[in-house]
Short mmCIF file of N, CA and C in Angstrom, two decimals:
data_model
loop_
_atom_site.label_atom_id
_atom_site.label_comp_id
_atom_site.label_asym_id
_atom_site.label_seq_id
_atom_site.Cartn_x
_atom_site.Cartn_y
_atom_site.Cartn_z
N MET A 19 -19.76 0.31 -9.67
CA MET A 19 -18.82 1.40 -9.42
C MET A 19 -17.43 0.97 -9.87
N SER A 20 -16.73 1.88 -10.52
CA SER A 20 -15.36 1.58 -10.93
C SER A 20 -14.39 1.97 -9.81
N ILE A 21 -13.26 1.29 -9.80
CA ILE A 21 -12.23 1.54 -8.79
C ILE A 21 -10.89 1.78 -9.47
N THR A 22 -9.96 2.37 -8.72
CA THR A 22 -8.60 2.60 -9.22
C THR A 22 -7.61 2.22 -8.13
N PHE A 23 -6.62 1.41 -8.49
CA PHE A 23 -5.54 1.03 -7.58
C PHE A 23 -4.46 2.11 -7.62
N HIS A 24 -3.95 2.50 -6.44
CA HIS A 24 -2.93 3.55 -6.37
C HIS A 24 -1.71 3.11 -5.57
N ALA A 25 -0.54 3.36 -6.13
CA ALA A 25 0.73 3.14 -5.45
C ALA A 25 1.05 4.34 -4.58
N ILE A 26 2.11 4.23 -3.77
CA ILE A 26 2.54 5.41 -3.03
C ILE A 26 3.00 6.46 -4.03
N PRO A 27 2.88 7.74 -3.69
CA PRO A 27 3.27 8.80 -4.63
C PRO A 27 4.74 8.72 -5.05
N THR A 28 5.00 9.11 -6.28
CA THR A 28 6.37 9.09 -6.81
C THR A 28 7.31 9.95 -5.97
N GLU A 29 6.87 11.13 -5.54
CA GLU A 29 7.76 11.99 -4.75
C GLU A 29 8.14 11.32 -3.42
N THR A 30 7.23 10.53 -2.86
CA THR A 30 7.54 9.79 -1.62
C THR A 30 8.55 8.70 -1.91
N ALA A 31 8.33 7.93 -2.98
CA ALA A 31 9.26 6.86 -3.34
C ALA A 31 10.65 7.42 -3.64
N ARG A 32 10.72 8.52 -4.39
CA ARG A 32 12.02 9.10 -4.74
C ARG A 32 12.76 9.60 -3.50
N ALA A 33 12.03 10.15 -2.55
CA ALA A 33 12.68 10.61 -1.31
C ALA A 33 13.30 9.42 -0.58
N TYR A 34 12.56 8.34 -0.45
CA TYR A 34 13.10 7.14 0.21
C TYR A 34 14.28 6.58 -0.59
N GLN A 35 14.16 6.53 -1.92
CA GLN A 35 15.22 6.00 -2.76
C GLN A 35 16.48 6.85 -2.69
N ALA A 36 16.32 8.13 -2.38
CA ALA A 36 17.47 9.04 -2.23
C ALA A 36 18.05 9.00 -0.81
N GLY A 37 17.48 8.16 0.06
CA GLY A 37 18.01 8.01 1.41
C GLY A 37 17.35 8.85 2.47
N GLN A 38 16.27 9.55 2.12
CA GLN A 38 15.55 10.34 3.12
C GLN A 38 15.02 9.42 4.22
N PRO A 39 14.91 9.93 5.43
CA PRO A 39 14.44 9.09 6.54
C PRO A 39 13.00 8.62 6.35
N ASP A 40 12.72 7.46 6.94
CA ASP A 40 11.38 6.88 6.86
C ASP A 40 10.48 7.48 7.94
N ALA A 41 9.34 6.89 8.17
CA ALA A 41 8.37 7.42 9.14
C ALA A 41 8.90 7.41 10.56
N TYR A 42 9.94 6.64 10.83
CA TYR A 42 10.56 6.61 12.16
C TYR A 42 11.83 7.44 12.24
N GLY A 43 12.14 8.15 11.15
CA GLY A 43 13.33 8.98 11.14
C GLY A 43 14.61 8.22 10.85
N LEU A 44 14.49 7.00 10.36
CA LEU A 44 15.65 6.17 10.07
C LEU A 44 15.89 6.08 8.57
N PRO A 45 17.14 5.91 8.15
CA PRO A 45 17.38 5.72 6.72
C PRO A 45 16.86 4.34 6.29
N PRO A 46 16.33 4.23 5.07
CA PRO A 46 15.88 2.92 4.59
C PRO A 46 17.02 1.90 4.60
N GLU A 47 16.69 0.67 4.93
CA GLU A 47 17.66 -0.43 4.89
C GLU A 47 17.69 -0.98 3.47
N ARG A 48 18.85 -1.51 3.06
CA ARG A 48 18.98 -2.12 1.73
C ARG A 48 19.10 -3.63 1.88
N ALA A 49 18.52 -4.33 0.92
CA ALA A 49 18.61 -5.79 0.87
C ALA A 49 18.61 -6.19 -0.61
N VAL A 50 18.89 -7.46 -0.86
CA VAL A 50 18.87 -8.00 -2.22
C VAL A 50 17.72 -8.99 -2.30
N SER A 51 16.89 -8.83 -3.31
CA SER A 51 15.71 -9.67 -3.47
C SER A 51 16.11 -11.11 -3.84
N ASP A 52 15.44 -12.05 -3.19
CA ASP A 52 15.60 -13.45 -3.56
C ASP A 52 14.56 -13.85 -4.60
N GLY A 53 13.78 -12.84 -5.04
CA GLY A 53 12.77 -13.08 -6.06
C GLY A 53 11.48 -13.67 -5.53
N ASN A 54 11.37 -13.76 -4.20
CA ASN A 54 10.21 -14.40 -3.61
C ASN A 54 9.44 -13.43 -2.70
N GLY A 55 8.37 -12.86 -3.20
CA GLY A 55 7.49 -12.06 -2.37
C GLY A 55 8.04 -10.75 -1.87
N VAL A 56 8.69 -9.97 -2.74
CA VAL A 56 9.18 -8.65 -2.35
C VAL A 56 8.42 -7.62 -3.20
N PRO A 57 7.24 -7.18 -2.71
CA PRO A 57 6.40 -6.28 -3.50
C PRO A 57 6.77 -4.81 -3.34
N CYS A 58 7.12 -4.16 -4.43
CA CYS A 58 7.42 -2.74 -4.41
C CYS A 58 6.12 -1.96 -4.37
N ARG A 59 5.99 -1.04 -3.42
CA ARG A 59 4.75 -0.27 -3.26
C ARG A 59 4.69 0.94 -4.19
N HIS A 60 5.68 1.09 -5.05
CA HIS A 60 5.64 2.19 -6.02
C HIS A 60 5.35 1.68 -7.43
N CYS A 61 6.10 0.72 -7.93
CA CYS A 61 5.82 0.20 -9.28
C CYS A 61 4.73 -0.86 -9.25
N LEU A 62 4.41 -1.35 -8.04
CA LEU A 62 3.40 -2.38 -7.82
C LEU A 62 3.74 -3.68 -8.55
N LYS A 63 5.07 -3.93 -8.64
CA LYS A 63 5.57 -5.19 -9.19
C LYS A 63 6.46 -5.84 -8.14
N LEU A 64 6.75 -7.10 -8.34
CA LEU A 64 7.68 -7.80 -7.46
C LEU A 64 9.10 -7.42 -7.83
N VAL A 65 9.94 -7.17 -6.84
CA VAL A 65 11.34 -6.85 -7.09
C VAL A 65 12.02 -8.13 -7.58
N PRO A 66 12.61 -8.10 -8.77
CA PRO A 66 13.22 -9.31 -9.33
C PRO A 66 14.40 -9.83 -8.50
N MET A 67 14.64 -11.12 -8.60
CA MET A 67 15.75 -11.75 -7.90
C MET A 67 17.06 -11.06 -8.27
N GLY A 68 17.88 -10.79 -7.26
CA GLY A 68 19.18 -10.18 -7.47
C GLY A 68 19.17 -8.67 -7.47
N ARG A 69 18.01 -8.05 -7.46
CA ARG A 69 17.90 -6.58 -7.48
C ARG A 69 17.83 -6.05 -6.05
N ASP A 70 18.44 -4.90 -5.84
CA ASP A 70 18.38 -4.25 -4.53
C ASP A 70 17.00 -3.67 -4.26
N TYR A 71 16.60 -3.73 -3.00
CA TYR A 71 15.35 -3.09 -2.60
C TYR A 71 15.54 -2.46 -1.23
N LEU A 72 14.60 -1.60 -0.87
CA LEU A 72 14.63 -0.90 0.41
C LEU A 72 13.57 -1.47 1.34
N ILE A 73 13.89 -1.48 2.62
CA ILE A 73 12.95 -1.84 3.67
C ILE A 73 12.85 -0.62 4.57
N LEU A 74 11.63 -0.15 4.79
CA LEU A 74 11.48 1.07 5.59
C LEU A 74 10.10 1.15 6.22
N ALA A 75 9.98 2.02 7.20
CA ALA A 75 8.69 2.26 7.85
C ALA A 75 7.96 3.35 7.07
N HIS A 76 6.71 3.07 6.73
CA HIS A 76 5.92 4.01 5.94
C HIS A 76 4.57 4.25 6.63
N ARG A 77 4.14 5.49 6.60
CA ARG A 77 2.83 5.87 7.15
C ARG A 77 2.01 6.47 6.01
N PRO A 78 1.06 5.71 5.43
CA PRO A 78 0.31 6.20 4.27
C PRO A 78 -0.84 7.15 4.64
N PHE A 79 -0.58 8.05 5.53
CA PHE A 79 -1.56 9.03 5.99
C PHE A 79 -0.90 10.40 6.04
N PRO A 80 -1.67 11.46 5.83
CA PRO A 80 -1.06 12.79 5.78
C PRO A 80 -0.62 13.34 7.13
N ASP A 81 -1.26 12.91 8.22
CA ASP A 81 -0.96 13.48 9.53
C ASP A 81 -0.90 12.39 10.60
N LEU A 82 -0.20 12.70 11.67
CA LEU A 82 -0.20 11.81 12.82
C LEU A 82 -1.56 11.91 13.51
N GLN A 83 -2.13 10.78 13.83
CA GLN A 83 -3.38 10.68 14.57
C GLN A 83 -3.52 9.21 14.98
N PRO A 84 -4.43 8.89 15.88
CA PRO A 84 -4.48 7.53 16.40
C PRO A 84 -4.65 6.42 15.37
N TYR A 85 -5.28 6.70 14.22
CA TYR A 85 -5.52 5.67 13.22
C TYR A 85 -4.47 5.66 12.11
N ALA A 86 -3.46 6.48 12.22
CA ALA A 86 -2.43 6.57 11.19
C ALA A 86 -1.39 5.47 11.40
N GLU A 87 -1.72 4.29 10.92
CA GLU A 87 -0.83 3.14 11.10
C GLU A 87 0.48 3.32 10.33
N THR A 88 1.54 2.86 10.94
CA THR A 88 2.87 2.87 10.33
C THR A 88 3.36 1.43 10.29
N GLY A 89 4.01 1.07 9.21
CA GLY A 89 4.53 -0.29 9.13
C GLY A 89 5.56 -0.43 8.04
N PRO A 90 6.14 -1.62 7.96
CA PRO A 90 7.20 -1.86 6.98
C PRO A 90 6.65 -2.01 5.57
N ILE A 91 7.41 -1.48 4.62
CA ILE A 91 7.14 -1.70 3.20
C ILE A 91 8.46 -1.95 2.48
N PHE A 92 8.35 -2.45 1.26
CA PHE A 92 9.50 -2.64 0.38
C PHE A 92 9.36 -1.69 -0.80
N LEU A 93 10.48 -1.23 -1.30
CA LEU A 93 10.54 -0.41 -2.51
C LEU A 93 11.73 -0.84 -3.34
N CYS A 94 11.62 -0.74 -4.65
CA CYS A 94 12.80 -0.91 -5.50
C CYS A 94 13.84 0.11 -5.03
N ALA A 95 15.10 -0.30 -4.92
CA ALA A 95 16.14 0.64 -4.49
C ALA A 95 16.42 1.69 -5.55
N ASP A 96 16.31 1.31 -6.81
CA ASP A 96 16.52 2.26 -7.91
C ASP A 96 15.17 2.83 -8.33
N PRO A 97 15.17 4.04 -8.87
CA PRO A 97 13.91 4.63 -9.32
C PRO A 97 13.16 3.68 -10.27
N CYS A 98 11.88 3.54 -10.01
CA CYS A 98 11.02 2.71 -10.85
C CYS A 98 9.81 3.54 -11.26
N GLU A 99 9.15 3.10 -12.30
CA GLU A 99 7.97 3.82 -12.78
C GLU A 99 6.77 3.50 -11.88
N GLN A 100 6.00 4.52 -11.55
CA GLN A 100 4.83 4.32 -10.70
C GLN A 100 3.82 3.42 -11.39
N GLY A 101 3.35 2.43 -10.65
CA GLY A 101 2.31 1.55 -11.14
C GLY A 101 0.95 2.01 -10.67
N GLY A 102 -0.06 1.29 -11.08
CA GLY A 102 -1.41 1.61 -10.66
C GLY A 102 -2.04 2.70 -11.48
N ASN A 103 -2.93 3.44 -10.82
CA ASN A 103 -3.74 4.48 -11.47
C ASN A 103 -4.62 3.88 -12.55
N THR A 104 -4.94 2.59 -12.39
CA THR A 104 -5.84 1.88 -13.30
C THR A 104 -6.74 0.97 -12.47
N ALA A 105 -7.71 0.37 -13.13
CA ALA A 105 -8.59 -0.60 -12.48
C ALA A 105 -8.01 -2.01 -12.55
N GLN A 106 -6.87 -2.15 -13.21
CA GLN A 106 -6.25 -3.48 -13.37
C GLN A 106 -5.57 -3.89 -12.07
N MET A 107 -5.79 -5.15 -11.67
CA MET A 107 -5.18 -5.67 -10.44
C MET A 107 -3.66 -5.66 -10.59
N PRO A 108 -2.95 -5.05 -9.65
CA PRO A 108 -1.48 -4.99 -9.72
C PRO A 108 -0.82 -6.34 -9.46
N GLU A 109 0.36 -6.49 -10.04
CA GLU A 109 1.15 -7.72 -9.90
C GLU A 109 1.42 -8.07 -8.45
N ILE A 110 1.62 -7.08 -7.58
CA ILE A 110 2.02 -7.38 -6.20
C ILE A 110 0.94 -8.12 -5.42
N LEU A 111 -0.28 -8.11 -5.89
CA LEU A 111 -1.35 -8.81 -5.17
C LEU A 111 -1.36 -10.28 -5.58
N GLU A 112 -0.36 -11.02 -5.07
CA GLU A 112 -0.17 -12.41 -5.45
C GLU A 112 -0.54 -13.40 -4.35
N SER A 113 -0.80 -12.92 -3.15
CA SER A 113 -1.20 -13.80 -2.05
C SER A 113 -2.66 -14.21 -2.23
N PRO A 114 -3.08 -15.26 -1.55
CA PRO A 114 -4.47 -15.71 -1.72
C PRO A 114 -5.52 -14.74 -1.15
N ALA A 115 -5.11 -13.95 -0.13
CA ALA A 115 -6.08 -13.05 0.50
C ALA A 115 -5.36 -11.85 1.10
N TYR A 116 -6.11 -10.77 1.27
CA TYR A 116 -5.61 -9.52 1.86
C TYR A 116 -6.68 -8.95 2.78
N ILE A 117 -6.27 -8.01 3.62
CA ILE A 117 -7.22 -7.27 4.43
C ILE A 117 -7.62 -6.02 3.66
N LEU A 118 -8.91 -5.79 3.52
CA LEU A 118 -9.42 -4.52 3.01
C LEU A 118 -9.92 -3.75 4.21
N ARG A 119 -9.60 -2.46 4.26
CA ARG A 119 -10.05 -1.62 5.38
C ARG A 119 -10.42 -0.26 4.83
N GLY A 120 -11.61 0.22 5.21
CA GLY A 120 -12.11 1.49 4.72
C GLY A 120 -11.81 2.64 5.66
N TYR A 121 -11.64 3.83 5.05
CA TYR A 121 -11.32 5.05 5.80
C TYR A 121 -12.24 6.19 5.38
N SER A 122 -12.49 7.07 6.32
CA SER A 122 -13.30 8.26 6.08
C SER A 122 -12.43 9.37 5.49
N ALA A 123 -13.07 10.47 5.12
CA ALA A 123 -12.35 11.61 4.54
C ALA A 123 -11.36 12.21 5.53
N ASP A 124 -11.57 12.01 6.83
CA ASP A 124 -10.62 12.53 7.82
C ASP A 124 -9.61 11.45 8.23
N ASN A 125 -9.45 10.42 7.37
CA ASN A 125 -8.43 9.38 7.52
C ASN A 125 -8.60 8.51 8.75
N ARG A 126 -9.83 8.31 9.16
CA ARG A 126 -10.14 7.45 10.31
C ARG A 126 -10.70 6.12 9.81
N ILE A 127 -10.34 5.03 10.48
CA ILE A 127 -10.90 3.73 10.14
C ILE A 127 -12.41 3.78 10.33
N LEU A 128 -13.12 3.26 9.37
CA LEU A 128 -14.57 3.10 9.51
C LEU A 128 -14.80 1.69 10.06
N TYR A 129 -15.20 1.63 11.30
CA TYR A 129 -15.36 0.33 11.97
C TYR A 129 -16.34 -0.55 11.22
N GLY A 130 -16.01 -1.83 11.19
CA GLY A 130 -16.84 -2.80 10.49
C GLY A 130 -16.46 -2.99 9.04
N THR A 131 -15.49 -2.21 8.55
CA THR A 131 -15.10 -2.33 7.13
C THR A 131 -13.92 -3.25 6.93
N GLY A 132 -13.19 -3.56 7.98
CA GLY A 132 -12.01 -4.40 7.83
C GLY A 132 -12.38 -5.86 7.69
N ALA A 133 -11.84 -6.51 6.67
CA ALA A 133 -12.14 -7.92 6.45
C ALA A 133 -11.05 -8.57 5.62
N VAL A 134 -10.74 -9.82 5.94
CA VAL A 134 -9.87 -10.60 5.09
C VAL A 134 -10.68 -10.96 3.85
N THR A 135 -10.10 -10.67 2.69
CA THR A 135 -10.82 -10.81 1.42
C THR A 135 -9.96 -11.61 0.45
N LEU A 136 -10.58 -12.58 -0.20
CA LEU A 136 -9.84 -13.32 -1.23
C LEU A 136 -9.38 -12.35 -2.31
N THR A 137 -8.18 -12.55 -2.80
CA THR A 137 -7.60 -11.63 -3.78
C THR A 137 -8.50 -11.44 -4.99
N LYS A 138 -9.06 -12.51 -5.50
CA LYS A 138 -9.91 -12.41 -6.68
C LYS A 138 -11.18 -11.60 -6.41
N GLU A 139 -11.54 -11.41 -5.14
CA GLU A 139 -12.75 -10.67 -4.78
C GLU A 139 -12.48 -9.20 -4.42
N ILE A 140 -11.21 -8.78 -4.46
CA ILE A 140 -10.86 -7.40 -4.09
C ILE A 140 -11.60 -6.36 -4.93
N PRO A 141 -11.66 -6.49 -6.26
CA PRO A 141 -12.37 -5.45 -7.03
C PRO A 141 -13.84 -5.28 -6.60
N GLN A 142 -14.55 -6.37 -6.45
CA GLN A 142 -15.96 -6.29 -6.08
C GLN A 142 -16.14 -5.81 -4.64
N ALA A 143 -15.33 -6.32 -3.72
CA ALA A 143 -15.46 -5.95 -2.31
C ALA A 143 -15.09 -4.48 -2.09
N SER A 144 -14.04 -4.00 -2.76
CA SER A 144 -13.67 -2.60 -2.58
C SER A 144 -14.69 -1.67 -3.24
N ALA A 145 -15.26 -2.08 -4.36
CA ALA A 145 -16.32 -1.27 -4.99
C ALA A 145 -17.53 -1.18 -4.08
N ALA A 146 -17.88 -2.27 -3.41
CA ALA A 146 -19.01 -2.25 -2.47
C ALA A 146 -18.72 -1.30 -1.31
N LEU A 147 -17.50 -1.33 -0.79
CA LEU A 147 -17.14 -0.41 0.30
C LEU A 147 -17.20 1.04 -0.17
N LEU A 148 -16.67 1.29 -1.35
CA LEU A 148 -16.63 2.66 -1.86
C LEU A 148 -17.99 3.18 -2.29
N ALA A 149 -18.98 2.31 -2.36
CA ALA A 149 -20.35 2.76 -2.65
C ALA A 149 -20.97 3.45 -1.43
N ARG A 150 -20.39 3.24 -0.27
CA ARG A 150 -20.89 3.90 0.93
C ARG A 150 -20.55 5.39 0.88
N PRO A 151 -21.48 6.26 1.24
CA PRO A 151 -21.20 7.69 1.17
C PRO A 151 -20.16 8.18 2.19
N ASP A 152 -19.97 7.43 3.28
CA ASP A 152 -19.00 7.84 4.30
C ASP A 152 -17.59 7.31 4.02
N MET A 153 -17.44 6.54 2.95
CA MET A 153 -16.16 5.92 2.61
C MET A 153 -15.36 6.81 1.67
N ALA A 154 -14.14 7.17 2.05
CA ALA A 154 -13.28 7.99 1.18
C ALA A 154 -12.33 7.14 0.36
N TYR A 155 -11.76 6.10 0.97
CA TYR A 155 -10.82 5.23 0.27
C TYR A 155 -10.66 3.94 1.03
N VAL A 156 -9.98 2.98 0.41
CA VAL A 156 -9.76 1.65 0.99
C VAL A 156 -8.27 1.35 0.93
N HIS A 157 -7.75 0.77 2.00
CA HIS A 157 -6.39 0.25 1.98
C HIS A 157 -6.43 -1.25 1.78
N VAL A 158 -5.45 -1.75 1.04
CA VAL A 158 -5.21 -3.18 0.93
C VAL A 158 -3.97 -3.45 1.77
N ARG A 159 -4.10 -4.39 2.70
CA ARG A 159 -3.00 -4.74 3.60
C ARG A 159 -2.79 -6.24 3.60
N SER A 160 -1.60 -6.65 3.92
CA SER A 160 -1.28 -8.06 4.01
C SER A 160 -2.18 -8.74 5.04
N ALA A 161 -2.74 -9.89 4.69
CA ALA A 161 -3.58 -10.63 5.64
C ALA A 161 -2.76 -11.29 6.73
N SER A 162 -1.48 -11.55 6.46
CA SER A 162 -0.65 -12.23 7.45
C SER A 162 0.18 -11.28 8.31
N ASN A 163 0.63 -10.16 7.74
CA ASN A 163 1.49 -9.24 8.49
C ASN A 163 0.91 -7.83 8.62
N THR A 164 -0.22 -7.57 8.01
CA THR A 164 -0.94 -6.29 8.00
C THR A 164 -0.17 -5.13 7.36
N CYS A 165 0.88 -5.42 6.60
CA CYS A 165 1.65 -4.37 5.93
C CYS A 165 0.81 -3.71 4.84
N PHE A 166 0.93 -2.39 4.73
CA PHE A 166 0.25 -1.64 3.69
C PHE A 166 0.74 -2.09 2.32
N GLN A 167 -0.19 -2.33 1.40
CA GLN A 167 0.14 -2.71 0.03
C GLN A 167 -0.13 -1.57 -0.94
N LEU A 168 -1.37 -1.05 -0.91
CA LEU A 168 -1.76 0.01 -1.83
C LEU A 168 -3.10 0.59 -1.38
N ARG A 169 -3.52 1.61 -2.10
CA ARG A 169 -4.78 2.29 -1.82
C ARG A 169 -5.72 2.11 -3.01
N ILE A 170 -7.01 2.02 -2.71
CA ILE A 170 -8.02 1.94 -3.76
C ILE A 170 -8.97 3.11 -3.58
N ASP A 171 -9.23 3.82 -4.69
CA ASP A 171 -10.17 4.94 -4.71
C ASP A 171 -11.26 4.66 -5.74
N ARG A 172 -12.30 5.48 -5.71
CA ARG A 172 -13.32 5.42 -6.74
C ARG A 172 -12.64 5.73 -8.08
N GLY A 173 -13.09 5.02 -9.12
CA GLY A 173 -12.45 5.15 -10.44
C GLY A 173 -12.82 6.38 -11.21
#
């Protein structure tokens, strides 16, 4: 099965970059990248050293419900081109491992799908999850802080 990596939607990124409130109703915070581990969830690249970025609360789900996790993400402060929409592993996946977690069509966690997965095994592991008929999509989250990184869909 083929897979596709997806960044947050461009309209969402542009709203945050324009100062719109985050998932908690707060304006995004600004910081300057030290060039070390600041992954933009829109271009799916690391924010270069010396460049401004945003820190904000993001909920990658369409509606509030018990499984709609909210957490911190980073974004380039200036508009960037959306990354992903390909089967190629994005630059931001530079840690040794991540959590993969599967969701149903109604955006609920499918129990038993969450696992810490070596980065090099993400394509195969997510394809195996997406082969299940009850699986709608997979989230990639930080293994250490559980922050949302990106979404994986069938290719």
